[in-house]
GROMACS .gro file of C-alpha atoms in nm:
model
  286
    1TRP     CA    1  12.557   9.831   4.196
    2GLY     CA    2  12.803   9.748   4.460
    3ILE     CA    3  12.975   9.407   4.446
    4GLY     CA    4  12.788   9.266   4.752
    5VAL     CA    5  12.432   9.279   4.623
    6MET     CA    6  12.530   9.066   4.319
    7LYS     CA    7  12.533   8.727   4.512
    8GLY     CA    8  12.171   8.624   4.435
    9TYR     CA    9  12.206   8.661   4.069
   10GLN     CA   10  12.278   8.343   3.837
   11PRO     CA   11  12.507   8.434   3.568
   12GLU     CA   12  12.310   8.228   3.309
   13ASN     CA   13  11.977   8.405   3.391
   14LEU     CA   14  12.151   8.742   3.346
   15GLU     CA   15  12.308   8.642   3.028
   16ARG     CA   16  11.959   8.545   2.892
   17ALA     CA   17  11.810   8.860   3.015
   18THR     CA   18  12.087   9.058   2.832
   19LEU     CA   19  12.010   8.886   2.512
   20LEU     CA   20  11.631   8.929   2.554
   21ALA     CA   21  11.651   9.306   2.619
   22PRO     CA   22  11.941   9.424   2.391
   23SER     CA   23  11.860   9.799   2.467
   24ASN     CA   24  11.879   9.760   2.866
   25ALA     CA   25  12.227   9.850   3.016
   26ALA     CA   26  12.126   9.718   3.345
   27TYR     CA   27  12.153   9.349   3.270
   28PRO     CA   28  12.519   9.347   3.133
   29LEU     CA   29  12.625   9.565   3.416
   30ARG     CA   30  12.477   9.318   3.674
   31LEU     CA   31  12.652   9.032   3.498
   32GLY     CA   32  12.981   9.243   3.491
   33TRP     CA   33  12.983   9.285   3.876
   34VAL     CA   34  12.906   8.919   3.924
   35CYS     CA   35  13.210   8.836   3.684
   36LEU     CA   36  13.428   9.069   3.894
   37GLU     CA   37  13.319   8.902   4.218
   38GLY     CA   38  13.445   8.567   4.069
   39ASP     CA   39  13.768   8.737   3.949
   40LYS     CA   40  13.677   8.696   3.584
   41LEU     CA   41  13.815   9.027   3.508
   42ARG     CA   42  13.817   9.007   3.116
   43GLU     CA   43  13.449   8.885   3.121
   44ALA     CA   44  13.373   9.184   3.372
   45ARG     CA   45  13.529   9.437   3.128
   46ARG     CA   46  13.349   9.277   2.822
   47TRP     CA   47  13.009   9.321   2.990
   48ALA     CA   48  13.110   9.686   3.106
   49HIS     CA   49  13.178   9.769   2.741
   50ALA     CA   50  12.855   9.603   2.644
   51ALA     CA   51  12.662   9.826   2.887
   52LEU     CA   52  12.867  10.125   2.724
   53ARG     CA   53  12.722  10.032   2.378
   54ARG     CA   54  12.378  10.067   2.518
   55ASP     CA   55  12.431  10.378   2.727
   56ALA     CA   56  12.736  10.570   2.635
   57GLU     CA   57  12.706  10.793   2.952
   58SER     CA   58  12.694  10.506   3.186
   59ALA     CA   59  12.880  10.606   3.503
   60GLU     CA   60  12.826  10.252   3.652
   61ALA     CA   61  13.003  10.093   3.328
   62HIS     CA   62  13.313  10.311   3.384
   63HIS     CA   63  13.292  10.229   3.774
   64LEU     CA   64  13.302   9.852   3.687
   65LEU     CA   65  13.583   9.905   3.422
   66GLY     CA   66  13.793  10.095   3.704
   67ALA     CA   67  13.725   9.827   3.968
   68SER     CA   68  13.831   9.570   3.718
   69TRP     CA   69  14.129   9.735   3.624
   70ARG     CA   70  14.225   9.808   3.977
   71ARG     CA   71  14.198   9.455   4.075
   72GLU     CA   72  14.405   9.347   3.773
   73TRP     CA   73  14.663   9.603   3.896
   74LEU     CA   74  14.688   9.449   4.224
   75VAL     CA   75  14.767   9.110   4.066
   76ASN     CA   76  15.024   9.231   3.790
   77ALA     CA   77  15.175   9.559   3.930
   78ASP     CA   78  15.168   9.705   3.593
   79LEU     CA   79  15.168  10.088   3.594
   80ALA     CA   80  14.985  10.112   3.272
   81THR     CA   81  14.701   9.904   3.440
   82LEU     CA   82  14.701  10.134   3.736
   83ASP     CA   83  14.668  10.436   3.503
   84LEU     CA   84  14.369  10.274   3.336
   85SER     CA   85  14.183  10.218   3.660
   86VAL     CA   86  14.236  10.565   3.759
   87LEU     CA   87  14.109  10.699   3.428
   88GLU     CA   88  13.787  10.472   3.422
   89LEU     CA   89  13.716  10.565   3.791
   90ALA     CA   90  13.762  10.939   3.705
   91ARG     CA   91  13.524  10.899   3.410
   92SER     CA   92  13.268  10.745   3.635
   93LEU     CA   93  13.291  11.008   3.886
   94ARG     CA   94  13.264  11.293   3.622
   95ARG     CA   95  12.914  11.134   3.547
   96ASN     CA   96  12.816  11.042   3.898
   97PRO     CA   97  13.015  11.245   4.164
   98GLY     CA   98  12.797  11.124   4.452
   99ASN     CA   99  12.941  10.767   4.424
  100ALA     CA  100  13.123  10.750   4.746
  101GLU     CA  101  13.246  10.374   4.654
  102ALA     CA  102  13.415  10.507   4.349
  103TRP     CA  103  13.595  10.783   4.540
  104LEU     CA  104  13.716  10.536   4.794
  105ALA     CA  105  13.859  10.308   4.537
  106LEU     CA  106  14.036  10.592   4.365
  107VAL     CA  107  14.201  10.727   4.685
  108PRO     CA  108  14.472  10.477   4.744
  109LEU     CA  109  14.544  10.456   4.356
  110LEU     CA  110  14.618  10.829   4.361
  111VAL     CA  111  14.837  10.762   4.655
  112GLU     CA  112  15.028  10.499   4.463
  113GLN     CA  113  15.086  10.750   4.183
  114SER     CA  114  15.216  11.013   4.453
  115GLU     CA  115  14.925  11.236   4.361
  116PHE     CA  116  14.871  11.335   4.718
  117GLU     CA  117  14.674  11.654   4.691
  118ALA     CA  118  14.446  11.478   4.429
  119ALA     CA  119  14.410  11.196   4.669
  120ARG     CA  120  14.291  11.425   4.968
  121ASP     CA  121  14.054  11.590   4.709
  122ALA     CA  122  13.903  11.237   4.624
  123ALA     CA  123  13.888  11.162   5.003
  124ILE     CA  124  13.700  11.487   5.074
  125ALA     CA  125  13.448  11.421   4.782
  126ALA     CA  126  13.408  11.064   4.944
  127LEU     CA  127  13.325  11.234   5.290
  128ARG     CA  128  13.088  11.465   5.120
  129ALA     CA  129  12.908  11.179   4.943
  130ALA     CA  130  12.913  10.943   5.265
  131PRO     CA  131  12.959  11.165   5.572
  132HIS     CA  132  12.873  10.889   5.812
  133ARG     CA  133  13.107  10.618   5.668
  134PRO     CA  134  13.417  10.550   5.866
  135GLU     CA  135  13.612  10.464   5.567
  136ALA     CA  136  13.562  10.804   5.429
  137LEU     CA  137  13.707  10.967   5.741
  138LEU     CA  138  13.994  10.713   5.730
  139ALA     CA  139  14.067  10.821   5.371
  140ALA     CA  140  14.056  11.196   5.475
  141ALA     CA  141  14.282  11.113   5.765
  142TYR     CA  142  14.554  10.950   5.595
  143THR     CA  143  14.561  11.163   5.290
  144SER     CA  144  14.612  11.463   5.519
  145GLN     CA  145  14.908  11.302   5.683
  146ARG     CA  146  15.054  11.260   5.343
  147MET     CA  147  14.989  11.624   5.280
  148GLY     CA  148  15.180  11.714   5.591
  149ASP     CA  149  14.850  11.823   5.804
  150VAL     CA  150  14.938  11.596   6.083
  151GLU     CA  151  14.719  11.757   6.360
  152LEU     CA  152  14.400  11.738   6.129
  153ALA     CA  153  14.505  11.366   6.026
  154GLU     CA  154  14.544  11.255   6.399
  155GLY     CA  155  14.197  11.396   6.478
  156LEU     CA  156  14.035  11.230   6.177
  157PHE     CA  157  14.192  10.906   6.268
  158GLU     CA  158  14.083  10.934   6.632
  159HIS     CA  159  13.737  10.959   6.485
  160ALA     CA  160  13.746  10.708   6.227
  161ILE     CA  161  13.933  10.414   6.387
  162PRO     CA  162  13.671  10.333   6.662
  163ARG     CA  163  13.395  10.347   6.409
  164LEU     CA  164  13.543  10.066   6.180
  165ALA     CA  165  13.425   9.726   6.170
  166ALA     CA  166  13.603   9.506   6.423
  167GLU     CA  167  13.816   9.311   6.187
  168ARG     CA  168  13.951   9.642   6.034
  169ARG     CA  169  13.979   9.817   6.359
  170LYS     CA  170  14.200   9.581   6.511
  171ARG     CA  171  14.468   9.619   6.231
  172PHE     CA  172  14.522   9.985   6.363
  173HIS     CA  173  14.621   9.848   6.720
  174ASP     CA  174  14.799   9.528   6.603
  175LEU     CA  175  15.166   9.604   6.660
  176GLU     CA  176  15.299   9.264   6.529
  177PRO     CA  177  15.404   9.362   6.192
  178VAL     CA  178  15.635   9.639   6.333
  179LEU     CA  179  15.807   9.410   6.624
  180PHE     CA  180  16.110   9.214   6.622
  181PRO     CA  181  16.039   8.830   6.594
  182SER     CA  182  16.130   8.783   6.960
  183ASP     CA  183  15.896   9.056   7.079
  184ALA     CA  184  15.612   8.943   6.836
  185ALA     CA  185  15.616   8.585   6.989
  186ALA     CA  186  15.568   8.740   7.335
  187TYR     CA  187  15.309   8.987   7.200
  188GLU     CA  188  15.098   8.700   7.062
  189LYS     CA  189  15.048   8.567   7.410
  190LEU     CA  190  14.922   8.884   7.579
  191THR     CA  191  14.560   8.916   7.680
  192PRO     CA  192  14.358   9.208   7.507
  193ALA     CA  193  14.414   9.425   7.831
  194GLU     CA  194  14.776   9.357   7.827
  195ARG     CA  195  14.811   9.442   7.451
  196GLU     CA  196  14.627   9.776   7.510
  197SER     CA  197  14.879   9.859   7.800
  198TYR     CA  198  15.172   9.747   7.570
  199GLU     CA  199  15.035   9.955   7.284
  200ARG     CA  200  15.051  10.283   7.506
  201ARG     CA  201  15.403  10.210   7.626
  202PHE     CA  202  15.523  10.104   7.274
  203TRP     CA  203  15.397  10.459   7.121
  204SER     CA  204  15.511  10.660   7.410
  205ASP     CA  205  15.862  10.496   7.379
  206ALA     CA  206  15.864  10.545   6.982
  207ASN     CA  207  15.739  10.908   7.012
  208PRO     CA  208  16.019  11.103   6.798
  209ASP     CA  209  15.935  11.432   6.917
  210LEU     CA  210  15.794  11.481   7.275
  211VAL     CA  211  15.742  11.857   7.217
  212SER     CA  212  15.504  11.812   6.937
  213PRO     CA  213  15.139  11.748   7.016
  214VAL     CA  214  15.118  11.464   6.762
  215ASN     CA  215  15.281  11.132   6.786
  216GLU     CA  216  15.425  11.110   6.434
  217ALA     CA  217  15.558  10.749   6.468
  218ARG     CA  218  15.202  10.629   6.556
  219LEU     CA  219  15.056  10.871   6.278
  220GLU     CA  220  15.274  10.702   6.034
  221PHE     CA  221  15.176  10.353   6.127
  222TRP     CA  222  14.806  10.458   6.115
  223THR     CA  223  14.867  10.593   5.763
  224ARG     CA  224  15.028  10.288   5.637
  225ALA     CA  225  14.757  10.057   5.788
  226ALA     CA  226  14.493  10.283   5.623
  227HIS     CA  227  14.662  10.227   5.286
  228ALA     CA  228  14.707   9.866   5.335
  229SER     CA  229  14.336   9.826   5.451
  230PHE     CA  230  14.220   9.999   5.135
  231LEU     CA  231  14.431   9.796   4.885
  232TYR     CA  232  14.504   9.465   5.042
  233PHE     CA  233  14.217   9.392   5.284
  234ASN     CA  234  14.043   9.031   5.211
  235ARG     CA  235  13.676   9.044   5.291
  236VAL     CA  236  13.672   8.684   5.306
  237LEU     CA  237  13.964   8.633   5.536
  238LYS     CA  238  13.884   8.952   5.721
  239THR     CA  239  14.237   9.062   5.722
  240TRP     CA  240  14.485   9.196   5.472
  241ASP     CA  241  14.733   8.966   5.297
  242GLN     CA  242  15.116   8.946   5.321
  243ARG     CA  243  15.157   9.279   5.133
  244GLY     CA  244  14.965   9.464   5.415
  245ASP     CA  245  15.211   9.336   5.671
  246LEU     CA  246  15.500   9.440   5.444
  247TYR     CA  247  15.352   9.799   5.367
  248VAL     CA  248  15.294   9.845   5.750
  249ARG     CA  249  15.645   9.726   5.838
  250PHE     CA  250  15.864   9.886   5.567
  251GLY     CA  251  15.641  10.128   5.388
  252ALA     CA  252  15.580  10.172   5.018
  253PRO     CA  253  15.827   9.955   4.791
  254GLY     CA  254  16.060  10.124   4.551
  255ALA     CA  255  15.929   9.882   4.272
  256MET     CA  256  15.671   9.604   4.239
  257GLU     CA  257  15.710   9.331   3.975
  258ARG     CA  258  15.530   9.021   3.886
  259ASN     CA  259  15.720   8.724   3.796
  260PRO     CA  260  16.057   8.905   3.726
  261ARG     CA  261  16.295   8.741   3.458
  262VAL     CA  262  16.568   8.631   3.689
  263MET     CA  263  16.645   8.295   3.604
  264ASP     CA  264  16.870   8.212   3.886
  265ARG     CA  265  16.614   8.326   4.154
  266THR     CA  266  16.277   8.251   3.986
  267PRO     CA  267  16.116   7.918   4.080
  268GLU     CA  268  15.978   7.714   3.781
  269TRP     CA  269  15.635   7.675   3.943
  270GLY     CA  270  15.374   7.935   4.057
  271ASP     CA  271  15.330   8.307   4.029
  272TRP     CA  272  15.555   8.551   4.236
  273MET     CA  273  15.531   8.909   4.329
  274VAL     CA  274  15.835   9.087   4.420
  275TRP     CA  275  15.859   9.411   4.619
  276SER     CA  276  16.207   9.586   4.607
  277TYR     CA  277  16.345   9.830   4.877
  278PRO     CA  278  16.658   9.960   4.715
  279SER     CA  279  16.722  10.186   5.032
  280LEU     CA  280  16.729   9.880   5.268
  281GLY     CA  281  16.914   9.652   4.996
  282MET     CA  282  16.609   9.421   5.026
  283SER     CA  283  16.368   9.236   4.791
  284VAL     CA  284  16.079   9.042   4.914
  285TRP     CA  285  15.944   8.757   4.711
  286MET     CA  286  15.577   8.651   4.762
   0.00000   0.00000   0.00000
């Protein structure tokens, strides 16, 4: 089950059903997805393991575990957590290779591990499982770029981007994350038609190789936007969070750390995520 279909379920009713039907793996799975939707990650994993005790071959239970570890990695930036997410998603897909949602969850995690060939294989598998989903085209496009197949990547992006939902599509046309602050202020005041014209001029001026049939600057922007969309897009806010803007502007950080132990820099309140860019001599605290 996808998370979106869980909204009608009451956790207490599902828990009662789980107790009344101890051999049925469906109820703990449904309860686990509800817990995941509410960011109760440990509870989600507890119910996934309960489902596995009832059905040791449950692809859906491994999918739930993978989704839970994936969300936890997004919070704690711990590489061991990332590995666990990849492992559980792979176990799920070994049992159910037709699950496009699991393939699409796996693609950006493999990119984070710099396993670009495996990421493209996962994107192709997602495309086979759901050939009409623009997200699958998007995954194939940006992993092709990471593998150096730029002409194929550009063609796939040109097919994928217009098919995306409006709130995701506009992120591939919004230049604000890569503009200087003074330019961004003026850019915000442009009409949609003026932005479209500005975008054409911007990428024409930024094109690093006028001989090449592919504008590789724009292609890199689309690739970063795709990765940010897969990892940092908030379905409720209908945009990505601050990490998405950072990724599009500066690319992948050299390191990510939650609440680093730097006493002269760490505030006494709140949780912090630090992205470090050693080549730029910069660390960003969020």
